[in-house]
Amino acid sequence: MASNGLPKIETQKLEEEICHDDSVAPVKAQTVDELHSLQLKKSGPNTPIIQQTAFGAEAADKNKQQLQSISASLASLTRETGPKVVKGDPAKQPETPKVVHASQQHQQTPAFSNITDSALKFTHILYNLSPAELYEQAIRYEKGSFITSSGALATLSGAKTGRSPRDKRVVKDDTTSEELWWGKGSPNIEMDEQTFLVNRERAVDYLCSLEKVFVNDQFLNWDPNNKLKVRIVSARAYHSLFMHNMCIRPTPEELENFGAPDFTIYNAGKFPCNRYTHYMTSSTSIDLNLARREMVILGTQYAGEMKKGLFSVMHYLMPKRQILSLHSGCNMGKDGDVALFFGLSGTGKTTLSTDHNRYLIGDDEHCWSGHGVSNIEGGCYAKCIDLSREKEPDIWNAIKFGTVLENVVFEEHTREVDYTDKSVTENTRAAYPIEYIPNAKIPCVGPHPKNVILLACDAFGVLPPVSKLNLAQTMYHFISGYTALVAGTEEGIKEPTATFSACFGAAFIMLHPTRYAAMLAEKMQKHGATAWLVNTGWSGGSYGTGSRIKLAYTRKIIDAIHSGELLNANYTKTEVFGLEIPTELGGVPSEILDPVNAWPDKGAYKETLLKLGGLFRKNFEVFTNYKIGADNNLTEEILAAGPNF
């Protein structure tokens, strides 16, 4: 009996052969901080403090050159040196690190009158962080960042939930004034060099004033002969992870030898432009300088501005190399047959090009060179509104750890996303690496296309679900770029509105639309591609009275194009537009193949058809004076392919 009155517990020593001692030695740490330091293994590219350790002197020199390059990118144009930069999270810096800056001469101690607060501070560079590291940064420091039940990172883009095309500016100089498309219908709104430099200085000063900035060095274009090196400097982990997913991710070896970028983005996010600056019409400004190969973003946190800004750059640079840049999805069949999908946001381009029976080359941006097609990007940017596992399983399954979910609504406790909820915006999006699609073709390149599919979301409901186009009709509808602007894609759009967008992407093209059309015609003729116009919009009436064509029917049509079944179908011509439409197609109701049959009011159909034809004609007037080739014959042929009353 123990002294406290309780029975004494007796233990017997067990024989060693009966009881195995499976205890382990305690950790070799004396403090909690020391224990945590054992948890993390140092890695080359992101080592916080550059030292000549196991990496050797050569690696240290390359890291120093890398930091000097970043410092040069962040340099003010009015000072001889860039900011003091050091790699690593300032929260993890044990002491003042060694500084690296860019300078054209030996650094002298500045005169007292020249010393500023910004000159005394360090700018910490979070360089090419991994998705896991960016998750930690976002969740810890950025309000509105959460891990959803699928593992994706949910973020908010602030006040702007779509692009701001009216705030986009392009520097007009002696070169761009001649090369670019200006004037009526053009997306290019001019600004001068001086105003660009003012905005650049504002963005750079803001970024350098922060305790830390995110820097991504990545690539555009999977074609190894036409790859572009891009550097993105941003203030948010959300932006860094978004571009990590959307650009092509370099290997450690490529990153080590990256050198100076071919193009740089300065994304100041929510920090506004100065409204008193010339050419500014709001607190938002997205500025492109093709001569300096730089882009400045002020007053918007919407990440899509970076993606589409780089797309505009490719629309300028690639045609100079006789390469056609395309706003299109692209996939390839098991037999190597490639299909291009042209269409604006909301027409189904991402959904239809993501087909589990075919290899995905890319969902949005491509180049067509003399060797075939290549994806410009390293990821996909899919609309999420009303997303379901049943309708789009590949996209659904791609929303997992590493994916950025923009502006979605989720259940507070379970973190399950409600893709039908439009409380923040209808323009909810998911950005994920293309490798997240199981049938993605890596590298994202393919042979010359066999089919060119022009997608239109017809809000008037008078275009057929599918029609076969001759070459002149292809050019006409490619230049016209008719569709409906889907709600949420751009600021200020609340419901679908009929619109025309040249080359199915006028917001991003830099040259005159007929320049791209001529290149497309040449490549289609040379490689024997067939073009199709597919309506993913309304049938049986206009928007509000008719019904949206079922996705299942559209998929049947696309499958018949891929298989060649539609090439052997019987065709009849429609009135006004003169489109060749199949009389029957398995899996698609015959009454909707000819749109007049789906309308209960034939008179209303004819009136609406003539109205749309008139809109096509009026839109095309701006292109009629542009000459294609040595003579004007092709232009006249294209005009004749339009609606005929």
XYZ file of C-alpha atoms in Angstrom:
645
model
C 0.000 0.000 0.000
C 1.343 3.450 -0.962
C 1.604 6.310 1.560
C -1.505 7.976 0.123
C -3.629 4.925 0.716
C -3.871 3.834 -2.908
C -2.754 0.392 -4.063
C 0.859 0.379 -5.077
C 1.391 -0.380 -8.768
C 3.932 -3.118 -9.297
C 5.616 -3.604 -12.694
C 7.529 -6.608 -13.785
C 10.517 -6.425 -16.056
C 9.651 -8.361 -19.205
C 12.056 -10.670 -20.863
C 13.930 -9.011 -23.747
C 12.844 -11.693 -26.197
C 9.201 -11.020 -25.347
C 9.049 -7.188 -25.463
C 10.781 -5.334 -28.310
C 12.112 -1.895 -27.377
C 10.875 0.332 -30.232
C 11.698 3.678 -28.635
C 13.812 6.153 -30.648
C 16.386 8.720 -29.692
C 15.072 12.248 -28.980
C 15.662 15.088 -31.445
C 19.073 16.751 -31.482
C 17.642 20.179 -30.770
C 17.878 22.297 -27.643
C 15.132 24.826 -28.538
C 11.865 24.900 -30.486
C 13.426 27.247 -33.052
C 16.291 24.812 -33.548
C 13.795 21.988 -34.009
C 11.931 23.991 -36.659
C 15.207 24.725 -38.456
C 15.778 20.977 -38.839
C 12.423 20.676 -40.620
C 13.427 22.752 -43.652
C 16.040 21.618 -46.137
C 17.889 24.389 -47.954
C 17.407 24.549 -51.734
C 19.486 26.289 -54.384
C 17.371 28.935 -56.118
C 15.604 30.286 -53.024
C 18.305 30.179 -50.319
C 17.564 33.324 -48.282
C 21.149 34.553 -47.841
C 23.714 34.087 -50.587
C 26.911 32.596 -49.214
C 29.768 30.621 -50.682
C 28.823 27.346 -49.088
C 28.166 23.973 -50.663
C 26.963 25.653 -53.830
C 30.492 26.844 -54.493
C 31.904 30.119 -55.765
C 30.425 29.666 -59.247
C 26.892 29.201 -57.893
C 27.339 32.210 -55.608
C 28.424 34.335 -58.580
C 25.363 33.264 -60.578
C 23.086 34.080 -57.671
C 24.749 37.474 -57.362
C 24.258 38.115 -61.082
C 20.649 37.013 -60.745
C 20.014 39.510 -57.954
C 21.819 42.246 -59.874
C 19.499 41.591 -62.807
C 16.436 41.898 -60.531
C 17.829 45.074 -58.978
C 18.335 46.499 -62.467
C 14.715 45.660 -63.331
C 13.554 47.567 -60.251
C 15.843 50.539 -60.838
C 14.429 54.034 -61.089
C 15.261 55.725 -64.373
C 16.437 58.798 -62.433
C 19.028 57.008 -60.305
C 22.256 55.265 -61.246
C 21.668 52.215 -59.091
C 18.845 49.830 -58.451
C 17.463 49.138 -54.970
C 19.242 47.016 -52.416
C 17.829 43.543 -52.874
C 18.236 40.276 -51.042
C 16.479 36.959 -51.449
C 14.178 35.548 -48.847
C 11.217 36.321 -46.607
C 12.056 39.227 -44.254
C 10.164 37.413 -41.483
C 12.800 34.663 -41.637
C 15.918 36.874 -41.812
C 18.021 36.347 -38.674
C 20.175 39.412 -39.321
C 20.799 42.167 -41.826
C 21.765 40.267 -44.983
C 24.454 41.042 -47.487
C 23.130 43.488 -50.061
C 23.206 43.204 -53.824
C 22.358 46.098 -56.105
C 22.787 47.003 -59.750
C 25.245 49.804 -60.530
C 27.015 51.199 -63.559
C 30.010 52.312 -61.466
C 31.631 51.699 -58.077
C 29.160 52.594 -55.337
C 30.124 55.762 -53.527
C 28.804 56.940 -50.175
C 25.994 59.290 -51.184
C 25.947 62.904 -50.134
C 23.705 63.583 -47.137
C 21.303 65.568 -49.329
C 20.747 62.508 -51.550
C 19.993 59.993 -48.812
C 16.368 58.812 -48.793
C 14.431 56.295 -46.734
C 14.164 53.998 -49.759
C 17.957 54.098 -50.196
C 18.458 52.876 -46.640
C 16.091 49.895 -46.775
C 16.343 46.420 -48.202
C 13.857 45.091 -50.736
C 13.402 41.410 -50.011
C 12.921 39.322 -53.143
C 10.715 36.226 -52.940
C 12.055 34.602 -56.082
C 10.226 31.869 -58.011
C 8.598 30.500 -54.888
C 6.900 27.118 -55.007
C 3.094 26.860 -54.766
C 3.393 25.661 -51.150
C 5.486 28.698 -50.197
C 3.068 31.024 -51.990
C 0.118 29.424 -50.173
C 1.809 30.264 -46.872
C 2.450 33.853 -47.928
C -1.109 34.355 -49.174
C -2.841 32.826 -46.161
C -0.627 34.648 -43.664
C -0.557 38.099 -45.225
C -3.398 38.480 -47.763
C -6.921 38.848 -46.422
C -9.435 36.788 -48.370
C -7.064 33.865 -49.010
C -8.289 30.415 -47.965
C -7.594 26.764 -48.727
C -10.726 25.185 -50.168
C -11.835 21.595 -49.579
C -10.240 20.498 -52.876
C -6.883 22.011 -51.871
C -7.081 24.998 -54.239
C -6.253 28.501 -53.009
C -9.282 30.809 -53.018
C -8.404 34.495 -53.465
C -10.092 37.829 -54.116
C -9.048 40.214 -56.877
C -10.378 43.276 -55.082
C -12.695 45.817 -56.685
C -11.872 44.691 -60.238
C -13.209 41.245 -61.126
C -12.473 41.512 -64.853
C -10.197 43.294 -67.299
C -10.391 47.077 -67.739
C -9.877 47.554 -71.515
C -10.719 51.274 -71.401
C -7.744 51.815 -69.088
C -5.211 49.996 -71.275
C -2.636 52.203 -73.013
C 0.094 51.556 -75.595
C 3.044 53.885 -76.162
C 2.796 55.456 -79.607
C 6.223 56.249 -81.051
C 7.735 56.513 -84.531
C 7.748 52.722 -84.934
C 4.418 51.747 -83.385
C 2.577 54.601 -85.095
C 3.275 52.833 -88.403
C 3.081 49.183 -87.322
C 0.117 49.020 -84.956
C -3.608 49.242 -85.591
C -4.927 52.612 -84.397
C -8.277 54.318 -84.682
C -11.845 53.051 -84.964
C -12.313 49.491 -83.697
C -8.745 49.204 -82.422
C -8.022 48.199 -78.804
C -4.833 50.272 -78.860
C -5.319 53.572 -77.010
C -2.236 55.738 -77.270
C -0.041 57.287 -74.618
C 3.336 59.000 -74.962
C 6.711 57.812 -73.719
C 6.943 60.408 -70.957
C 3.608 59.411 -69.421
C 4.628 55.760 -69.488
C 7.839 56.605 -67.636
C 5.862 58.552 -65.013
C 3.646 55.514 -64.392
C 6.625 53.171 -64.448
C 8.363 55.299 -61.812
C 5.223 55.272 -59.681
C 4.901 51.486 -59.859
C 8.612 50.826 -59.238
C 8.740 53.262 -56.297
C 5.717 51.556 -54.755
C 7.156 48.060 -55.205
C 10.530 49.111 -53.783
C 8.824 50.705 -50.777
C 7.395 47.333 -49.770
C 9.195 45.079 -47.343
C 9.083 42.269 -49.908
C 8.142 41.737 -53.551
C 7.525 38.581 -55.553
C 9.604 37.952 -58.670
C 8.830 35.257 -61.242
C 11.256 34.429 -64.071
C 9.423 32.237 -66.583
C 8.883 31.549 -70.298
C 6.255 32.038 -72.994
C 5.812 29.681 -75.993
C 6.617 25.973 -75.935
C 8.334 26.261 -79.336
C 12.018 26.088 -78.289
C 13.046 28.248 -81.246
C 10.684 31.077 -80.332
C 10.651 31.100 -76.535
C 10.294 34.435 -74.705
C 11.833 35.106 -71.271
C 9.474 37.096 -69.026
C 9.948 38.590 -65.551
C 6.928 39.439 -63.382
C 7.439 41.703 -60.360
C 4.358 41.817 -58.132
C 3.199 42.729 -54.635
C 0.914 39.748 -53.964
C 1.459 36.022 -53.530
C -1.815 35.535 -55.439
C -0.306 37.226 -58.508
C 2.915 35.249 -58.224
C 1.077 31.912 -57.983
C -1.249 32.885 -60.839
C 1.695 33.557 -63.169
C 3.555 30.502 -61.868
C 0.605 28.507 -63.195
C -0.050 30.459 -66.405
C 3.503 30.858 -67.755
C 5.879 28.040 -68.617
C 7.803 26.975 -65.526
C 11.598 26.819 -65.974
C 13.712 23.887 -64.884
C 16.363 24.604 -62.209
C 19.002 24.637 -64.951
C 16.990 27.086 -67.086
C 16.443 29.314 -64.066
C 20.125 29.302 -63.189
C 21.005 30.522 -66.689
C 17.971 32.778 -67.157
C 19.902 36.054 -67.411
C 18.123 39.275 -68.396
C 14.427 38.967 -69.364
C 13.018 39.743 -72.811
C 9.984 41.391 -71.221
C 9.129 42.682 -67.730
C 5.825 43.319 -65.926
C 5.634 45.723 -62.977
C 2.381 44.913 -61.186
C 1.662 47.441 -58.430
C -1.788 45.927 -57.893
C -4.144 48.080 -55.834
C -1.761 51.069 -55.806
C -3.492 53.598 -58.090
C -2.145 55.736 -60.874
C -2.114 59.516 -60.467
C -5.376 60.847 -61.945
C -3.605 64.125 -62.797
C -1.202 62.271 -65.104
C -1.852 62.846 -68.805
C -3.990 60.169 -70.565
C -5.366 58.801 -67.256
C -9.160 58.452 -67.129
C -9.450 56.533 -63.848
C -7.289 55.295 -60.985
C -6.510 52.196 -63.079
C -3.896 52.082 -65.824
C -2.408 49.163 -67.761
C 0.475 50.492 -69.859
C 2.468 48.732 -72.573
C 5.785 49.978 -73.957
C 6.914 47.746 -76.826
C 10.203 49.570 -77.349
C 11.226 49.127 -73.706
C 9.509 45.730 -73.592
C 7.817 46.615 -70.320
C 4.310 46.622 -68.901
C 3.049 48.601 -65.900
C -0.121 47.788 -63.929
C -1.614 50.315 -61.496
C -4.961 50.335 -59.708
C -6.200 46.807 -60.398
C -5.545 43.452 -58.738
C -7.253 41.382 -61.429
C -4.558 38.866 -62.433
C -5.932 38.399 -65.957
C -4.397 41.757 -66.916
C -0.929 40.177 -66.762
C -1.924 37.156 -68.827
C -3.620 39.165 -71.557
C -0.944 41.860 -71.532
C 1.669 39.259 -72.431
C -0.674 37.872 -75.082
C -0.759 41.324 -76.701
C 3.035 41.338 -76.700
C 3.081 37.991 -78.523
C 0.575 39.368 -81.060
C 3.179 42.011 -81.879
C 6.408 40.008 -81.743
C 5.415 36.727 -83.399
C 4.117 38.065 -86.758
C 7.524 39.748 -87.149
C 8.872 36.177 -87.319
C 6.143 35.077 -89.776
C 4.410 33.224 -86.941
C 0.647 33.591 -86.505
C -0.468 34.291 -82.937
C -3.928 32.920 -82.182
C -6.608 33.453 -79.547
C -7.592 29.806 -79.675
C -7.793 26.498 -77.902
C -5.982 23.555 -79.457
C -6.151 19.787 -79.124
C -4.907 16.733 -80.996
C -6.436 13.344 -81.714
C -4.714 10.006 -81.238
C -3.854 10.008 -84.954
C -2.173 13.402 -84.784
C -5.050 15.462 -86.210
C -4.918 18.945 -84.701
C -7.926 21.257 -84.271
C -7.918 24.966 -83.445
C -10.810 26.529 -81.508
C -11.271 30.286 -81.953
C -13.585 32.164 -79.651
C -13.937 34.839 -77.012
C -14.455 34.149 -73.318
C -17.724 32.366 -72.704
C -18.058 30.745 -76.135
C -16.890 27.358 -74.853
C -13.323 27.505 -76.144
C -11.798 26.145 -72.930
C -14.546 23.568 -72.400
C -14.546 22.211 -75.964
C -10.776 22.078 -76.339
C -10.561 20.146 -73.051
C -11.697 16.754 -74.355
C -10.689 13.597 -72.471
C -10.637 11.685 -75.775
C -7.990 13.989 -77.227
C -4.647 15.436 -76.149
C -4.828 19.033 -74.945
C -2.155 21.297 -76.432
C -3.653 24.407 -74.846
C -6.902 26.183 -74.005
C -6.405 29.838 -74.985
C -3.242 31.146 -76.676
C -1.213 29.575 -79.487
C 1.287 30.165 -82.262
C 1.201 28.621 -85.756
C 4.689 28.552 -87.242
C 6.297 26.746 -90.159
C 6.750 23.704 -87.893
C 3.176 23.459 -86.568
C 1.365 24.780 -83.506
C 2.652 25.551 -80.008
C 0.995 26.705 -76.807
C 2.096 30.144 -75.596
C 1.232 29.389 -71.968
C 1.991 26.819 -69.298
C -1.487 26.725 -67.786
C -5.236 27.055 -68.239
C -7.593 29.831 -67.129
C -11.081 28.329 -66.981
C -14.387 29.986 -66.175
C -15.936 28.439 -63.064
C -19.492 29.730 -63.047
C -21.901 26.752 -62.833
C -18.979 24.324 -63.086
C -19.931 20.703 -62.341
C -18.105 17.395 -62.198
C -20.599 15.853 -64.636
C -20.320 18.489 -67.379
C -16.592 19.229 -67.189
C -14.768 16.493 -65.249
C -11.267 17.422 -66.431
C -11.578 21.029 -65.292
C -13.287 19.949 -62.057
C -10.475 17.523 -61.223
C -7.815 20.117 -62.076
C -9.005 22.308 -59.202
C -6.704 20.961 -56.506
C -3.597 21.987 -54.555
C -1.689 24.599 -56.557
C -4.740 25.928 -58.403
C -5.821 29.549 -57.911
C -9.592 30.064 -57.534
C -10.560 33.678 -58.164
C -13.564 35.307 -56.498
C -15.460 32.078 -55.763
C -17.847 31.634 -52.828
C -17.412 28.700 -50.459
C -19.096 27.253 -47.374
C -17.598 28.781 -44.237
C -17.004 25.550 -42.312
C -16.323 22.859 -44.932
C -14.685 25.230 -47.452
C -16.634 23.519 -50.248
C -16.991 25.850 -53.240
C -20.432 26.753 -54.545
C -19.784 27.331 -58.246
C -23.330 28.566 -58.817
C -22.921 31.472 -56.398
C -22.410 34.834 -58.141
C -22.207 36.951 -54.970
C -18.748 38.326 -55.824
C -18.917 38.108 -59.633
C -20.058 35.887 -62.488
C -16.481 35.930 -63.762
C -15.158 33.328 -61.322
C -12.013 31.633 -62.603
C -9.555 28.805 -61.989
C -5.894 29.062 -62.992
C -3.967 25.792 -62.976
C -0.865 24.259 -64.631
C -1.661 22.458 -67.872
C -0.147 19.291 -66.387
C -3.232 19.104 -64.148
C -5.185 17.968 -67.217
C -4.464 14.210 -67.458
C -4.362 14.132 -71.269
C -2.280 17.290 -71.729
C 0.405 16.896 -74.377
C 3.779 17.792 -72.891
C 5.608 19.552 -74.488
C 2.601 21.509 -75.748
C 3.334 21.390 -79.459
C 1.698 19.669 -82.431
C 1.658 19.373 -86.243
C -0.245 21.671 -88.615
C -4.010 21.885 -87.921
C -6.532 19.824 -89.874
C -9.641 21.704 -88.655
C -10.168 25.369 -87.771
C -13.304 25.887 -85.650
C -14.736 29.395 -85.224
C -16.953 29.535 -82.140
C -19.677 32.166 -81.822
C -22.159 32.690 -79.025
C -25.056 34.002 -81.148
C -27.348 36.044 -78.910
C -29.765 36.552 -81.808
C -30.308 32.785 -82.296
C -30.217 32.821 -86.118
C -26.841 31.224 -86.861
C -26.893 27.428 -87.314
C -25.262 25.140 -84.720
C -22.642 24.197 -87.354
C -21.769 25.235 -90.886
C -18.874 24.452 -93.228
C -16.997 27.506 -94.496
C -15.054 28.079 -97.678
C -11.824 30.070 -97.464
C -13.439 33.462 -98.196
C -16.162 32.841 -95.591
C -13.490 31.792 -93.101
C -11.689 35.093 -93.563
C -14.936 37.064 -93.343
C -16.066 35.466 -90.086
C -12.538 35.461 -88.646
C -12.177 39.202 -89.254
C -15.752 39.859 -88.044
C -15.342 37.829 -84.841
C -19.039 37.855 -84.004
C -20.120 36.608 -80.602
C -21.908 37.756 -77.456
C -19.926 39.437 -74.708
C -20.610 37.149 -71.782
C -21.447 38.660 -68.394
C -18.518 39.242 -66.087
C -15.728 38.962 -68.640
C -15.205 42.724 -68.651
C -16.038 45.487 -66.217
C -19.500 46.979 -66.731
C -21.046 44.031 -68.599
C -24.028 42.595 -66.720
C -25.739 40.460 -69.408
C -24.877 38.998 -72.825
C -24.639 41.663 -75.527
C -24.109 41.110 -79.258
C -20.653 42.328 -80.263
C -17.945 41.991 -82.901
C -14.331 41.358 -81.967
C -11.852 41.084 -84.824
C -9.979 37.771 -85.003
C -12.106 36.586 -82.051
C -9.825 38.598 -79.798
C -9.692 42.273 -80.811
C -8.885 43.281 -77.228
C -5.466 41.647 -77.559
C -4.355 42.070 -81.195
C -1.820 44.760 -82.041
C -1.751 44.785 -85.859
C -4.621 45.370 -88.293
C -6.991 42.329 -88.282
C -6.496 41.692 -91.994
C -2.784 41.092 -91.330
C -3.653 38.109 -89.135
C -6.423 36.994 -91.538
C -4.009 36.940 -94.473
C -1.559 34.821 -92.493
C -4.353 32.417 -91.492
C -5.542 32.090 -95.109
C -2.015 31.361 -96.289
C -1.423 28.670 -93.685
C -4.836 27.025 -94.217
C -4.300 26.853 -97.985
C -0.772 25.514 -97.620
C -1.673 22.776 -95.129
C -5.203 21.884 -96.298
C -7.203 22.843 -93.203
C -11.041 22.964 -93.202
C -12.934 25.703 -91.358
C -16.231 25.431 -89.462
C -18.503 27.998 -87.830
C -20.057 26.593 -84.643
C -22.769 28.460 -82.725
C -22.720 27.726 -78.989
C -25.344 30.406 -78.296
C -29.111 30.421 -78.734
C -31.607 28.504 -80.864
C -35.352 28.869 -81.413
C -35.265 32.581 -80.556
C -33.007 35.382 -79.405
C -31.522 35.672 -75.917
C -34.438 35.916 -73.490
C -36.911 33.939 -75.623
C -34.935 31.087 -77.170
C -32.828 28.498 -75.368
C -29.084 27.920 -75.177
C -27.890 25.101 -77.436
C -27.136 22.099 -75.226
C -23.465 21.398 -74.580
C -24.105 17.726 -75.403
C -25.232 18.697 -78.923
C -22.199 20.927 -79.422
C -19.914 18.104 -78.315
C -21.555 15.764 -80.862
C -20.905 18.342 -83.566
C -17.262 18.750 -82.546
C -16.794 14.964 -82.457
C -18.206 14.722 -86.002
C -15.729 17.375 -87.166
C -12.805 15.501 -85.612
C -13.874 12.139 -87.051
C -14.445 13.504 -90.560
C -18.131 12.525 -90.477
C -19.255 16.069 -91.268
C -17.070 16.238 -94.367
C -19.204 13.478 -95.895
C -22.606 14.878 -94.864
C -25.245 16.272 -97.226
C -25.418 20.059 -97.173
C -27.921 22.783 -97.924
C -27.431 26.557 -97.984
C -29.012 29.089 -95.669
C -30.423 32.371 -96.896
C -28.706 35.737 -96.327
C -25.423 34.355 -94.922
C -25.135 31.554 -97.514
C -23.788 29.068 -94.989
C -23.556 25.354 -95.855
C -25.322 23.344 -93.158
C -25.690 19.556 -92.805
C -29.197 18.167 -93.286
C -28.693 15.582 -90.543
C -26.171 14.593 -87.909
C -26.345 11.695 -85.472
C -27.085 12.753 -81.899
C -28.292 16.248 -82.865
C -32.013 16.989 -83.503
C -32.473 17.762 -87.206
C -34.901 20.607 -86.455
C -32.158 22.734 -84.889
C -29.573 22.208 -87.670
C -31.453 24.759 -89.792
C -32.267 27.598 -87.357
C -35.465 28.643 -89.172
C -37.057 25.317 -88.210
C -36.441 25.939 -84.490
C -38.212 29.314 -84.473
C -41.996 29.135 -83.894
C -42.409 32.622 -85.406
C -40.927 32.484 -88.945
C -41.537 36.179 -89.560
C -39.610 37.112 -86.415
C -36.795 34.802 -87.525
C -36.510 36.497 -90.942
C -36.578 39.942 -89.364
C -33.881 39.008 -86.848
C -31.753 37.365 -89.558
C -31.812 40.525 -91.685
C -31.023 42.615 -88.626
C -27.945 40.525 -87.817
C -26.860 40.588 -91.475
C -27.040 44.380 -91.372
C -24.925 44.466 -88.230
C -22.292 42.291 -89.935
C -22.181 44.633 -92.932
C -21.941 47.748 -90.820
C -19.172 46.253 -88.695
C -17.168 45.220 -91.754
C -17.111 48.718 -93.255
C -14.068 49.612 -91.170
C -12.044 46.810 -92.858
C -13.014 47.341 -96.513
C -10.269 49.835 -97.347
C -7.415 47.596 -96.245
C -5.541 45.890 -99.081
C -4.411 42.275 -98.868
C -1.575 41.100 -101.090
C -0.402 42.575 -104.407
C -3.937 43.308 -105.576
C -7.341 43.705 -103.995
C -8.881 40.471 -105.290
C -8.797 38.599 -101.994
C -10.367 41.551 -100.189
C -13.230 41.637 -102.710
C -13.663 37.880 -102.406
C -13.943 38.199 -98.636
C -16.526 40.987 -98.938
C -18.604 38.818 -101.291
C -18.594 36.050 -98.649
C -20.582 38.187 -96.241
C -24.391 38.376 -95.883
C -26.240 38.821 -99.167
C -29.699 40.421 -99.019
